[in-house]
mmCIF file of C-alpha atoms and ligand atoms in Angstrom:
data_model
loop_
_atom_site.group_PDB
_atom_site.id
_atom_site.type_symbol
_atom_site.label_atom_id
_atom_site.label_comp_id
_atom_site.label_asym_id
_atom_site.label_seq_id
_atom_site.Cartn_x
_atom_site.Cartn_y
_atom_site.Cartn_z
ATOM 1 C CA MET A 286 59.725 -197.234 29.213
ATOM 2 C CA ILE A 287 61.116 -195.329 26.290
ATOM 3 C CA ARG A 288 59.797 -195.062 22.790
ATOM 4 C CA TYR A 289 62.137 -195.436 19.852
ATOM 5 C CA ASP A 290 61.419 -194.611 16.257
ATOM 6 C CA LEU A 291 62.734 -197.588 14.348
ATOM 7 C CA CYS A 292 63.254 -198.400 10.729
ATOM 8 C CA CYS A 293 64.185 -201.556 8.893
ATOM 9 C CA GLU A 294 66.730 -201.973 6.129
ATOM 10 C CA SER A 295 64.006 -201.331 3.569
ATOM 11 C CA GLY A 296 63.174 -198.014 5.164
ATOM 12 C CA HIS A 297 59.846 -198.996 6.755
ATOM 13 C CA GLY A 298 59.280 -196.834 9.799
ATOM 14 C CA PHE A 299 57.601 -198.037 12.992
ATOM 15 C CA GLU A 300 57.919 -197.560 16.716
ATOM 16 C CA GLY A 301 58.833 -199.763 19.622
ATOM 17 C CA TRP A 302 58.739 -199.464 23.383
ATOM 18 C CA PHE A 303 61.654 -200.609 25.511
ATOM 19 C CA ARG A 304 62.492 -200.680 29.186
ATOM 20 C CA ASP A 305 65.683 -198.744 28.484
ATOM 21 C CA SER A 306 68.287 -198.335 25.786
ATOM 22 C CA SER A 307 70.158 -201.494 26.750
ATOM 23 C CA ALA A 308 66.940 -203.508 26.465
ATOM 24 C CA PHE A 309 66.603 -202.216 22.930
ATOM 25 C CA GLU A 310 70.209 -203.062 22.089
ATOM 26 C CA GLY A 311 69.865 -206.550 23.547
ATOM 27 C CA GLN A 312 66.774 -207.308 21.488
ATOM 28 C CA GLN A 313 68.349 -205.816 18.393
ATOM 29 C CA GLU A 314 71.513 -207.886 18.734
ATOM 30 C CA ALA A 315 69.516 -211.040 19.405
ATOM 31 C CA GLY A 316 67.472 -210.411 16.257
ATOM 32 C CA HIS A 317 64.253 -210.227 18.241
ATOM 33 C CA LEU A 318 63.093 -207.048 16.589
ATOM 34 C CA ALA A 319 61.137 -207.471 13.394
ATOM 35 C CA CYS A 320 59.700 -205.005 10.935
ATOM 36 C CA PRO A 321 55.870 -205.239 11.067
ATOM 37 C CA GLN A 322 55.707 -204.616 7.327
ATOM 38 C CA CYS A 323 58.274 -206.981 5.868
ATOM 39 C CA GLY A 324 59.363 -209.049 8.874
ATOM 40 C CA THR A 325 63.088 -208.469 8.534
ATOM 41 C CA ALA A 326 65.148 -208.518 11.718
ATOM 42 C CA SER A 327 67.477 -205.884 10.279
ATOM 43 C CA VAL A 328 66.050 -203.121 12.385
ATOM 44 C CA MET A 329 67.729 -200.032 13.734
ATOM 45 C CA ARG A 330 66.832 -196.768 15.367
ATOM 46 C CA ALA A 331 65.635 -194.225 12.872
ATOM 47 C CA LEU A 332 68.092 -191.397 12.631
ATOM 48 C CA MET A 333 66.320 -188.101 12.941
ATOM 49 C CA ALA A 334 69.096 -185.896 11.665
ATOM 50 C CA PRO A 335 72.120 -187.804 10.526
ATOM 51 C CA ALA A 336 74.961 -185.802 9.061
ATOM 52 C CA VAL A 337 77.258 -187.466 6.646
ATOM 53 C CA VAL A 338 80.581 -186.936 4.912
ATOM 54 C CA LYS A 339 82.294 -183.791 5.977
ATOM 55 C CA ARG A 340 83.716 -181.735 3.175
ATOM 56 C CA GLY A 341 87.335 -180.807 3.254
ATOM 57 C CA GLY A 342 90.425 -182.075 4.969
ATOM 58 C CA GLU A 343 89.116 -184.813 7.189
ATOM 59 C CA GLN A 344 87.225 -186.647 4.526
ATOM 60 C CA ARG A 345 88.405 -190.203 4.381
ATOM 61 C CA PRO A 346 88.620 -192.269 1.248
ATOM 62 C CA ASP A 347 85.357 -194.143 0.938
ATOM 63 C CA ASP A 348 86.786 -197.337 -0.480
ATOM 64 C CA GLY A 349 86.677 -198.863 2.992
ATOM 65 C CA ALA A 350 90.360 -199.744 3.021
ATOM 66 C CA GLY A 351 91.260 -201.206 6.379
ATOM 67 C CA VAL A 352 87.679 -201.424 7.579
ATOM 68 C CA PRO A 353 86.771 -204.919 8.833
ATOM 69 C CA ASP A 354 84.184 -206.684 6.659
ATOM 70 C CA VAL A 355 81.637 -206.964 9.433
ATOM 71 C CA MET A 356 81.899 -203.221 10.104
ATOM 72 C CA MET A 357 81.718 -202.493 6.394
ATOM 73 C CA ALA A 358 78.531 -204.546 6.040
ATOM 74 C CA ALA A 359 76.936 -202.700 8.941
ATOM 75 C CA LEU A 360 77.879 -199.335 7.461
ATOM 76 C CA GLN A 361 76.524 -200.312 4.062
ATOM 77 C CA LYS A 362 73.281 -201.387 5.684
ATOM 78 C CA LEU A 363 73.167 -198.098 7.548
ATOM 79 C CA ARG A 364 73.760 -196.164 4.350
ATOM 80 C CA ARG A 365 70.936 -198.022 2.608
ATOM 81 C CA ALA A 366 68.561 -197.345 5.503
ATOM 82 C CA VAL A 367 69.488 -193.673 5.568
ATOM 83 C CA GLU A 368 69.048 -193.311 1.827
ATOM 84 C CA THR A 369 65.657 -195.005 1.810
ATOM 85 C CA GLY A 370 64.289 -193.605 5.056
ATOM 86 C CA CYS A 371 65.670 -190.086 5.042
ATOM 87 C CA GLU A 372 65.569 -187.136 2.725
ATOM 88 C CA ASP A 373 68.762 -186.039 0.976
ATOM 89 C CA MET A 374 69.302 -182.360 1.756
ATOM 90 C CA GLY A 375 72.766 -182.138 0.209
ATOM 91 C CA ASP A 376 74.510 -178.913 1.190
ATOM 92 C CA ALA A 377 71.275 -177.543 2.683
ATOM 93 C CA PHE A 378 71.457 -180.129 5.485
ATOM 94 C CA ALA A 379 72.498 -177.758 8.293
ATOM 95 C CA ARG A 380 69.906 -175.111 7.409
ATOM 96 C CA GLU A 381 67.139 -177.705 7.283
ATOM 97 C CA ALA A 382 68.276 -179.311 10.555
ATOM 98 C CA LEU A 383 68.049 -175.900 12.245
ATOM 99 C CA LYS A 384 64.544 -175.361 10.855
ATOM 100 C CA ILE A 385 63.440 -178.768 12.111
ATOM 101 C CA GLU A 386 64.910 -178.012 15.530
ATOM 102 C CA ALA A 387 63.048 -174.685 15.583
ATOM 103 C CA GLY A 388 59.798 -176.353 14.560
ATOM 104 C CA GLU A 389 59.720 -174.461 11.257
ATOM 105 C CA ALA A 390 59.988 -177.600 9.180
ATOM 106 C CA GLU A 391 58.428 -181.023 9.452
ATOM 107 C CA ARG A 392 60.285 -183.313 11.855
ATOM 108 C CA ARG A 393 61.725 -186.090 9.736
ATOM 109 C CA GLY A 394 64.905 -187.915 8.969
ATOM 110 C CA ILE A 395 67.279 -185.998 6.753
ATOM 111 C CA TYR A 396 70.862 -186.423 5.674
ATOM 112 C CA GLY A 397 73.444 -184.417 3.816
ATOM 113 C CA ARG A 398 76.797 -182.750 4.157
ATOM 114 C CA MET A 399 77.963 -179.882 6.290
ATOM 115 C CA THR A 400 81.039 -177.830 6.964
ATOM 116 C CA ASP A 401 82.862 -177.539 10.289
ATOM 117 C CA ALA A 402 81.354 -174.079 10.774
ATOM 118 C CA GLU A 403 77.859 -175.457 10.252
ATOM 119 C CA ARG A 404 78.611 -178.281 12.650
ATOM 120 C CA ASP A 405 79.550 -175.759 15.350
ATOM 121 C CA MET A 406 76.342 -173.876 14.617
ATOM 122 C CA LEU A 407 74.243 -177.009 15.100
ATOM 123 C CA ASP A 408 76.129 -177.844 18.287
ATOM 124 C CA GLU A 409 75.324 -174.410 19.686
ATOM 125 C CA ALA A 410 71.681 -174.737 18.678
ATOM 126 C CA GLY A 411 71.515 -178.062 20.498
ATOM 127 C CA VAL A 412 70.633 -180.046 17.401
ATOM 128 C CA ASP A 413 70.994 -183.777 17.790
ATOM 129 C CA PHE A 414 72.817 -185.235 14.825
ATOM 130 C CA VAL A 415 74.878 -188.258 13.957
ATOM 131 C CA SER A 416 77.989 -188.478 11.850
ATOM 132 C CA VAL A 417 77.936 -191.477 9.586
ATOM 133 C CA PRO A 418 80.993 -192.808 7.801
ATOM 134 C CA TRP A 419 79.721 -192.892 4.238
ATOM 135 C CA VAL A 420 80.981 -196.099 2.698
ATOM 136 C CA ARG A 421 80.585 -197.329 -0.832
ATOM 137 C CA ARG A 422 77.348 -199.105 -1.617
ATOM 138 C CA ALA A 423 77.231 -202.870 -1.350
ATOM 139 C CA ASP A 424 76.044 -203.025 -4.967
ATOM 140 C CA GLY A 425 78.990 -201.018 -6.238
HETATM 141 ZN ZN1 ZN B 99 60.448 -203.470 6.587
#
């Protein structure tokens, strides 16, 4: 059994136990997971240290051009969950992620931006992070 930290689209955090990661994904896709606080089935794994929007050359336009609607909706939902459930560190993201990894800061979900150099630094430090395509909000 593995324990996952989960959060719903409203940012409520809770935990769930699953046989393995595919059991979690199966239940998630089937809509069998529900938030104990609000009952929504829009539940996903809480991101402990998601990194978003790289500065510089690789940054893609965020108008979602060419992104399928279903993907766009999922990304917008993800953005909302990240914004409600995680703390915006802005440019201090990489420094804070390193502190969390070292146990010098409270372990929590954070998001922000980082440079390629900072990304390499986190890789070397063994920090687990996720890159999230930052799409426009559903509400404009
Ligand atoms: Zn909820």
